[in-house]
């Protein structure tokens, strides 16, 4: 992050704003664990030049890597989908994650695992990037202010649709997140934190960084995995919790009208965890009306969030 000392467009050098100490966290980059200030990659890395690479966002609870195996499986699946061969084993990647947690004494936190295409030429050709780049950052994350977890938040439907499966399947967790960032900007510009993205056929798919669920008459519904969504690991866990708790859960396509008619809406993600969306603003192109879904967090969302919290604060947080 930098703070401009001049007007946009001037050539004056900008002064960095320190959001972290320079030496923390200790970060794994391409074979070494180094202080943050030395954690650098080549400007020829195609991860930087083209968003060519894959990543995972993973929670650490009670010193354990939550759903570690599922994150390993997903990053390997994402890499395979873009023809990127990860040159270390899943066990080695997990060891890296553990080393980074230890080095930074993290008990509850967040891991960002990144595999880039690696250093290449200025052209697009990925075959000219012989060695993938591997980065592991163990740090903290808070996606939304705490009070929104208690009271729920307002979200807006994005004008920008989610990228269609046939262009760049959102099931691939690639470093190319501009579709999500530009959608999220639609919320930020309104002073909100999150958007609901529709796919190009007008069905609800997900948030910019989380999956979406609705609750209607006690039944929990979420879009299916081929609806232009990331197949979220928290999404899967919440579906399992529903099954365990005797709550009917279904994967079903639905449009915005169905969402607005729901009793409850909530979002899930590794970073987001579980958070209620209590108000939804329609797209400006559709009139921009705001619908209240629920007064605060609804009872089903609350039960699921409680069950989720029970698991992640327990001594044996599941790593598989
Ligand atoms: N959708 C998108 C676009 C995301 O970036 C994320 C966060 N990784 C999610 C959904 C939630 O996935 P998960 O529960 O695996 O974190």
CSV table of C-alpha atoms and ligand atoms in Angstrom, one decimal:
chain,number,residue,atom,x,y,z
A,1,UNK,CA,0.0,0.0,0.0
A,2,UNK,CA,1.3,3.5,-0.7
A,3,UNK,CA,0.3,7.0,0.1
A,4,UNK,CA,0.7,9.4,-2.7
A,5,UNK,CA,2.7,12.5,-1.9
A,6,UNK,CA,1.5,14.1,-5.1
A,7,UNK,CA,-1.4,14.3,-7.6
A,8,UNK,CA,-2.2,11.2,-9.6
A,9,UNK,CA,-0.2,11.3,-12.9
A,10,UNK,CA,2.8,13.1,-11.4
A,11,UNK,CA,6.1,11.3,-11.5
A,12,UNK,CA,7.0,12.0,-7.9
A,13,UNK,CA,7.9,8.9,-6.0
A,14,UNK,CA,5.3,7.7,-3.5
A,15,UNK,CA,6.0,7.0,0.2
A,16,UNK,CA,5.2,3.6,1.5
A,17,UNK,CA,2.7,3.3,4.3
A,18,UNK,CA,3.8,0.7,6.8
A,19,UNK,CA,0.8,-1.6,7.5
A,20,UNK,CA,3.1,-4.3,9.0
A,21,UNK,CA,6.4,-4.3,10.7
A,22,UNK,CA,9.1,-4.9,8.0
A,23,UNK,CA,10.2,-8.2,9.5
A,24,UNK,CA,6.8,-9.8,10.2
A,25,UNK,CA,5.5,-12.2,9.2
A,26,UNK,CA,8.3,-14.5,8.2
A,27,UNK,CA,7.3,-15.7,4.7
A,28,UNK,CA,8.3,-18.8,2.6
A,29,UNK,CA,9.3,-17.8,-0.9
A,30,UNK,CA,10.9,-20.1,-3.3
A,31,UNK,CA,13.0,-22.2,-0.9
A,32,UNK,CA,13.6,-19.8,1.9
A,33,UNK,CA,11.8,-18.4,4.9
A,34,UNK,CA,12.6,-14.7,5.1
A,35,UNK,CA,11.3,-11.5,6.7
A,36,UNK,CA,8.4,-9.8,5.0
A,37,UNK,CA,10.7,-7.1,3.6
A,38,UNK,CA,12.8,-9.7,1.8
A,39,UNK,CA,9.9,-11.8,0.6
A,40,UNK,CA,10.1,-10.8,-3.1
A,41,UNK,CA,9.6,-12.5,-6.5
A,42,UNK,CA,10.9,-11.7,-10.0
A,43,UNK,CA,9.0,-9.1,-12.0
A,44,UNK,CA,9.2,-11.7,-14.8
A,45,UNK,CA,7.1,-14.1,-12.8
A,46,UNK,CA,3.9,-14.9,-14.8
A,47,UNK,CA,2.0,-14.8,-11.6
A,48,UNK,CA,2.6,-11.1,-11.5
A,49,UNK,CA,2.7,-10.5,-15.2
A,50,UNK,CA,-0.5,-12.4,-16.1
A,51,UNK,CA,-2.2,-13.7,-12.9
A,52,UNK,CA,-1.0,-17.1,-14.1
A,53,UNK,CA,-1.0,-19.3,-11.1
A,54,UNK,CA,-3.2,-20.8,-8.4
A,55,UNK,CA,-3.8,-20.2,-4.7
A,56,UNK,CA,-5.6,-21.2,-1.5
A,57,UNK,CA,-6.8,-19.2,1.6
A,58,UNK,CA,-6.7,-21.5,4.6
A,59,UNK,CA,-7.7,-21.0,8.2
A,60,UNK,CA,-5.6,-22.1,11.2
A,61,UNK,CA,-7.7,-22.8,14.3
A,62,UNK,CA,-6.1,-23.9,17.6
A,63,UNK,CA,-2.8,-24.5,15.8
A,64,UNK,CA,-4.4,-26.9,13.4
A,65,UNK,CA,-4.7,-26.3,9.6
A,66,UNK,CA,-8.5,-26.5,9.0
A,67,UNK,CA,-9.4,-28.9,6.2
A,68,UNK,CA,-5.7,-29.0,5.2
A,69,UNK,CA,-6.2,-32.1,2.9
A,70,UNK,CA,-9.1,-30.5,1.0
A,71,UNK,CA,-7.1,-27.3,0.4
A,72,UNK,CA,-4.2,-29.5,-0.9
A,73,UNK,CA,-6.6,-31.4,-3.2
A,74,UNK,CA,-8.1,-28.2,-4.5
A,75,UNK,CA,-4.8,-26.4,-5.2
A,76,UNK,CA,-3.6,-29.5,-7.1
A,77,UNK,CA,-6.8,-29.7,-9.0
A,78,UNK,CA,-6.6,-26.0,-9.9
A,79,UNK,CA,-2.9,-26.4,-11.0
A,80,UNK,CA,-3.8,-29.4,-13.1
A,81,UNK,CA,-6.6,-27.5,-14.8
A,82,UNK,CA,-4.2,-24.8,-16.0
A,83,UNK,CA,-1.4,-27.3,-16.9
A,84,UNK,CA,0.8,-26.2,-14.0
A,85,UNK,CA,2.9,-29.0,-12.6
A,86,UNK,CA,3.6,-28.4,-8.9
A,87,UNK,CA,7.2,-29.6,-8.3
A,88,UNK,CA,6.8,-30.4,-4.6
A,89,UNK,CA,4.7,-33.1,-3.0
A,90,UNK,CA,1.4,-32.4,-1.1
A,91,UNK,CA,3.3,-33.5,2.1
A,92,UNK,CA,6.1,-31.0,1.4
A,93,UNK,CA,3.5,-28.2,0.9
A,94,UNK,CA,1.8,-29.1,4.1
A,95,UNK,CA,5.2,-29.1,5.9
A,96,UNK,CA,5.8,-25.6,4.5
A,97,UNK,CA,2.5,-24.4,5.9
A,98,UNK,CA,3.4,-25.9,9.3
A,99,UNK,CA,6.8,-24.2,9.3
A,100,UNK,CA,5.3,-20.9,8.5
A,101,UNK,CA,2.7,-21.2,11.3
A,102,UNK,CA,5.5,-22.1,13.7
A,103,UNK,CA,7.9,-19.4,12.6
A,104,UNK,CA,5.2,-16.8,13.2
A,105,UNK,CA,3.7,-18.5,16.4
A,106,UNK,CA,0.3,-18.5,14.9
A,107,UNK,CA,-2.4,-20.3,16.9
A,108,UNK,CA,-5.4,-18.8,15.1
A,109,UNK,CA,-4.8,-17.2,11.8
A,110,UNK,CA,-4.8,-17.6,8.0
A,111,UNK,CA,-2.4,-19.1,5.4
A,112,UNK,CA,-2.2,-17.9,1.9
A,113,UNK,CA,-0.6,-20.6,-0.3
A,114,UNK,CA,0.4,-19.5,-3.8
A,115,UNK,CA,1.9,-21.4,-6.7
A,116,UNK,CA,2.8,-19.1,-9.6
A,117,UNK,CA,3.8,-20.2,-13.2
A,118,UNK,CA,7.2,-18.9,-12.3
A,119,UNK,CA,9.8,-16.7,-14.0
A,120,UNK,CA,9.5,-16.5,-17.8
A,121,UNK,CA,9.7,-14.1,-20.6
A,122,UNK,CA,7.5,-11.1,-21.3
A,123,UNK,CA,5.4,-13.1,-23.7
A,124,UNK,CA,2.4,-15.2,-22.6
A,125,UNK,CA,4.0,-18.6,-23.3
A,126,UNK,CA,3.8,-20.6,-20.0
A,127,UNK,CA,6.2,-23.2,-21.4
A,128,UNK,CA,9.0,-20.7,-21.1
A,129,UNK,CA,8.5,-20.7,-17.3
A,130,UNK,CA,10.5,-23.8,-16.2
A,131,UNK,CA,10.1,-23.6,-12.4
A,132,UNK,CA,6.9,-22.7,-10.6
A,133,UNK,CA,7.1,-20.1,-7.8
A,134,UNK,CA,6.0,-21.2,-4.4
A,135,UNK,CA,4.9,-18.8,-1.6
A,136,UNK,CA,3.4,-19.4,1.8
A,137,UNK,CA,2.3,-16.5,4.0
A,138,UNK,CA,1.0,-17.2,7.5
A,139,UNK,CA,-0.7,-14.1,8.9
A,140,UNK,CA,-4.0,-12.8,10.2
A,141,UNK,CA,-7.1,-11.8,8.2
A,142,UNK,CA,-10.4,-10.2,9.0
A,143,UNK,CA,-12.7,-9.8,6.0
A,144,UNK,CA,-15.6,-8.0,7.6
A,145,UNK,CA,-16.0,-5.9,10.8
A,146,UNK,CA,-16.9,-8.0,13.9
A,147,UNK,CA,-20.2,-6.2,14.5
A,148,UNK,CA,-21.4,-7.4,11.0
A,149,UNK,CA,-21.0,-11.0,12.2
A,150,UNK,CA,-23.5,-10.3,15.0
A,151,UNK,CA,-25.9,-8.1,13.1
A,152,UNK,CA,-25.6,-9.2,9.5
A,153,UNK,CA,-24.6,-7.1,6.6
A,154,UNK,CA,-26.1,-5.4,3.6
A,155,UNK,CA,-24.9,-6.6,0.2
A,156,UNK,CA,-25.5,-5.4,-3.4
A,157,UNK,CA,-26.2,-7.4,-6.5
A,158,UNK,CA,-23.3,-6.8,-8.9
A,159,UNK,CA,-24.0,-5.5,-12.4
A,160,UNK,CA,-20.9,-7.5,-13.6
A,161,UNK,CA,-21.6,-11.2,-14.1
A,162,UNK,CA,-19.3,-14.0,-12.9
A,163,UNK,CA,-17.0,-15.3,-15.6
A,164,UNK,CA,-18.7,-18.2,-17.4
A,165,UNK,CA,-17.3,-21.7,-16.9
A,166,UNK,CA,-16.4,-22.0,-20.6
A,167,UNK,CA,-14.1,-18.9,-20.4
A,168,UNK,CA,-12.3,-19.5,-17.1
A,169,UNK,CA,-14.0,-22.0,-14.8
A,170,UNK,CA,-14.5,-20.3,-11.4
A,171,UNK,CA,-13.8,-23.8,-9.8
A,172,UNK,CA,-10.2,-23.0,-10.7
A,173,UNK,CA,-8.8,-20.9,-7.9
A,174,UNK,CA,-6.5,-19.0,-10.1
A,175,UNK,CA,-4.5,-15.8,-9.3
A,176,UNK,CA,-6.6,-14.0,-11.8
A,177,UNK,CA,-9.2,-12.4,-9.5
A,178,UNK,CA,-10.0,-9.3,-11.5
A,179,UNK,CA,-13.6,-10.4,-12.2
A,180,UNK,CA,-14.1,-10.6,-8.4
A,181,UNK,CA,-12.2,-7.5,-7.6
A,182,UNK,CA,-14.2,-5.4,-10.1
A,183,UNK,CA,-17.4,-6.8,-8.7
A,184,UNK,CA,-16.4,-6.1,-5.1
A,185,UNK,CA,-15.6,-2.6,-6.1
A,186,UNK,CA,-19.3,-2.1,-6.9
A,187,UNK,CA,-20.0,-2.8,-3.2
A,188,UNK,CA,-17.1,-0.7,-1.9
A,189,UNK,CA,-18.2,2.3,-4.0
A,190,UNK,CA,-21.5,2.2,-2.1
A,191,UNK,CA,-19.8,1.8,1.3
A,192,UNK,CA,-20.7,-1.9,1.4
A,193,UNK,CA,-18.4,-4.9,1.8
A,194,UNK,CA,-19.7,-7.6,-0.5
A,195,UNK,CA,-21.6,-8.2,-3.7
A,196,UNK,CA,-23.8,-11.0,-4.9
A,197,UNK,CA,-22.7,-12.1,-8.4
A,198,UNK,CA,-25.0,-13.6,-11.0
A,199,UNK,CA,-23.8,-15.8,-13.8
A,200,UNK,CA,-24.3,-14.8,-17.4
A,201,UNK,CA,-27.7,-16.6,-17.4
A,202,UNK,CA,-28.9,-14.5,-14.5
A,203,UNK,CA,-28.8,-17.2,-11.8
A,204,UNK,CA,-27.3,-16.3,-8.4
A,205,UNK,CA,-23.8,-17.8,-8.1
A,206,UNK,CA,-21.7,-16.4,-5.2
A,207,UNK,CA,-20.0,-13.4,-3.6
A,208,UNK,CA,-16.7,-12.0,-4.7
A,209,UNK,CA,-14.9,-14.1,-2.1
A,210,UNK,CA,-17.5,-16.4,-0.6
A,211,UNK,CA,-20.3,-18.8,-1.4
A,212,UNK,CA,-24.0,-18.0,-0.9
A,213,UNK,CA,-26.8,-19.9,0.8
A,214,UNK,CA,-30.5,-19.0,1.3
A,215,UNK,CA,-32.9,-20.5,3.8
A,216,UNK,CA,-36.6,-20.8,2.9
A,217,UNK,CA,-39.1,-22.6,5.1
A,218,UNK,CA,-36.3,-24.3,7.0
A,219,UNK,CA,-34.6,-25.6,3.9
A,220,UNK,CA,-31.1,-24.5,3.1
A,221,UNK,CA,-30.3,-24.0,-0.6
A,222,UNK,CA,-27.1,-23.1,-2.4
A,223,UNK,CA,-26.2,-22.9,-6.1
A,224,UNK,CA,-24.7,-26.1,-7.7
A,225,UNK,CA,-21.0,-26.3,-8.4
A,226,UNK,CA,-21.4,-25.9,-12.1
A,227,UNK,CA,-23.2,-22.5,-11.7
A,228,UNK,CA,-19.9,-20.5,-12.2
A,229,UNK,CA,-18.8,-20.7,-8.6
A,230,UNK,CA,-15.8,-21.8,-6.6
A,231,UNK,CA,-16.5,-25.1,-4.9
A,232,UNK,CA,-15.9,-23.7,-1.5
A,233,UNK,CA,-14.5,-25.8,1.3
A,234,UNK,CA,-16.5,-23.9,3.9
A,235,UNK,CA,-19.6,-24.4,1.7
A,236,UNK,CA,-19.1,-28.2,1.7
A,237,UNK,CA,-18.5,-28.1,5.5
A,238,UNK,CA,-21.7,-26.1,6.1
A,239,UNK,CA,-23.6,-28.6,3.9
A,240,UNK,CA,-22.2,-31.4,6.1
A,241,UNK,CA,-23.2,-29.6,9.2
A,242,UNK,CA,-26.8,-29.2,7.9
A,243,UNK,CA,-27.0,-32.9,7.2
A,244,UNK,CA,-25.7,-33.7,10.7
A,245,UNK,CA,-28.1,-31.3,12.3
A,246,UNK,CA,-31.1,-32.7,10.4
A,247,UNK,CA,-31.5,-29.5,8.3
A,248,UNK,CA,-32.5,-30.2,4.7
A,249,UNK,CA,-29.9,-28.8,2.3
A,250,UNK,CA,-30.2,-28.7,-1.5
A,251,UNK,CA,-28.0,-27.6,-4.4
A,252,UNK,CA,-30.3,-25.7,-6.8
A,253,UNK,CA,-30.1,-22.9,-9.3
A,254,UNK,CA,-32.2,-19.8,-8.2
A,255,UNK,CA,-32.6,-16.3,-9.4
A,256,UNK,CA,-32.5,-13.0,-7.5
A,257,UNK,CA,-36.3,-13.0,-7.0
A,258,UNK,CA,-36.0,-16.2,-5.0
A,259,UNK,CA,-33.1,-14.8,-3.0
A,260,UNK,CA,-35.1,-11.7,-2.1
A,261,UNK,CA,-38.0,-13.9,-1.0
A,262,UNK,CA,-35.8,-16.0,1.3
A,263,UNK,CA,-36.2,-16.1,5.1
A,264,UNK,CA,-32.4,-15.9,5.6
A,265,UNK,CA,-29.3,-15.4,3.4
A,266,UNK,CA,-25.7,-16.1,4.5
A,267,UNK,CA,-22.3,-16.2,3.0
A,268,UNK,CA,-19.5,-18.7,3.7
A,269,UNK,CA,-15.7,-18.8,3.1
A,270,UNK,CA,-12.4,-19.6,4.7
A,271,UNK,CA,-11.7,-15.9,5.3
A,272,UNK,CA,-15.4,-14.9,5.7
A,273,UNK,CA,-16.4,-17.9,7.8
A,274,UNK,CA,-20.2,-17.6,8.1
A,275,UNK,CA,-21.9,-14.2,7.9
A,276,UNK,CA,-25.6,-13.3,7.4
A,277,UNK,CA,-26.6,-11.0,4.6
A,278,UNK,CA,-29.7,-9.2,6.0
A,279,UNK,CA,-30.3,-6.7,3.3
A,280,UNK,CA,-29.9,-6.9,-0.5
A,281,UNK,CA,-29.8,-4.0,-2.8
A,282,UNK,CA,-30.7,-4.7,-6.4
A,283,UNK,CA,-28.7,-3.6,-9.4
A,284,UNK,CA,-29.2,0.1,-10.4
A,285,UNK,CA,-30.2,-1.2,-13.8
A,286,UNK,CA,-33.1,-3.0,-12.1
A,287,UNK,CA,-34.2,-0.1,-10.1
A,288,UNK,CA,-31.7,-0.4,-7.2
A,289,UNK,CA,-34.4,-1.1,-4.5
A,290,UNK,CA,-33.3,-2.6,-1.1
A,291,UNK,CA,-35.0,-5.6,0.3
A,292,UNK,CA,-34.7,-6.6,4.0
A,293,UNK,CA,-34.3,-10.3,4.2
A,294,UNK,CA,-34.2,-10.7,8.0
A,295,UNK,CA,-34.0,-8.6,11.1
A,296,UNK,CA,-30.5,-9.5,12.1
A,297,UNK,CA,-29.0,-13.0,11.8
A,298,UNK,CA,-31.8,-15.6,11.3
A,299,UNK,CA,-32.2,-18.7,13.5
A,300,UNK,CA,-30.8,-21.2,11.0
A,301,UNK,CA,-27.8,-19.1,10.2
A,302,UNK,CA,-27.2,-18.6,13.9
A,303,UNK,CA,-27.4,-22.4,14.6
A,304,UNK,CA,-25.0,-23.2,11.8
A,305,UNK,CA,-22.6,-20.4,12.9
A,306,UNK,CA,-22.7,-21.8,16.4
A,307,UNK,CA,-22.1,-25.3,15.2
A,308,UNK,CA,-19.2,-24.1,13.0
A,309,UNK,CA,-17.7,-22.2,16.0
A,310,UNK,CA,-18.0,-25.3,18.2
A,311,UNK,CA,-15.9,-27.3,15.7
A,312,UNK,CA,-13.2,-24.7,15.1
A,313,UNK,CA,-12.7,-23.9,18.7
A,314,UNK,CA,-12.6,-27.5,19.8
A,315,UNK,CA,-9.3,-29.3,20.6
A,316,UNK,CA,-9.5,-31.6,17.6
A,317,UNK,CA,-10.1,-29.2,14.7
A,318,UNK,CA,-10.4,-31.4,11.6
A,319,UNK,CA,-7.5,-31.2,9.2
A,320,UNK,CA,-9.0,-33.6,6.6
B,1,LIG,N1,-15.9,-18.1,-3.8
B,1,LIG,C1,-14.8,-17.4,-4.1
B,1,LIG,C2,-14.8,-16.6,-5.4
B,1,LIG,C3,-13.8,-17.3,-3.2
B,1,LIG,O1,-12.7,-16.6,-3.5
B,1,LIG,C4,-13.8,-18.1,-2.0
B,1,LIG,C5,-12.7,-18.0,-1.0
B,1,LIG,N2,-11.7,-18.9,-1.3
B,1,LIG,C6,-15.0,-18.8,-1.7
B,1,LIG,C7,-16.0,-18.8,-2.7
B,1,LIG,C8,-15.1,-19.6,-0.5
B,1,LIG,O2,-14.3,-20.8,-0.6
B,1,LIG,P1,-13.7,-21.5,0.7
B,1,LIG,O3,-14.8,-21.8,1.6
B,1,LIG,O4,-13.0,-22.7,0.2
B,1,LIG,O5,-12.7,-20.5,1.3
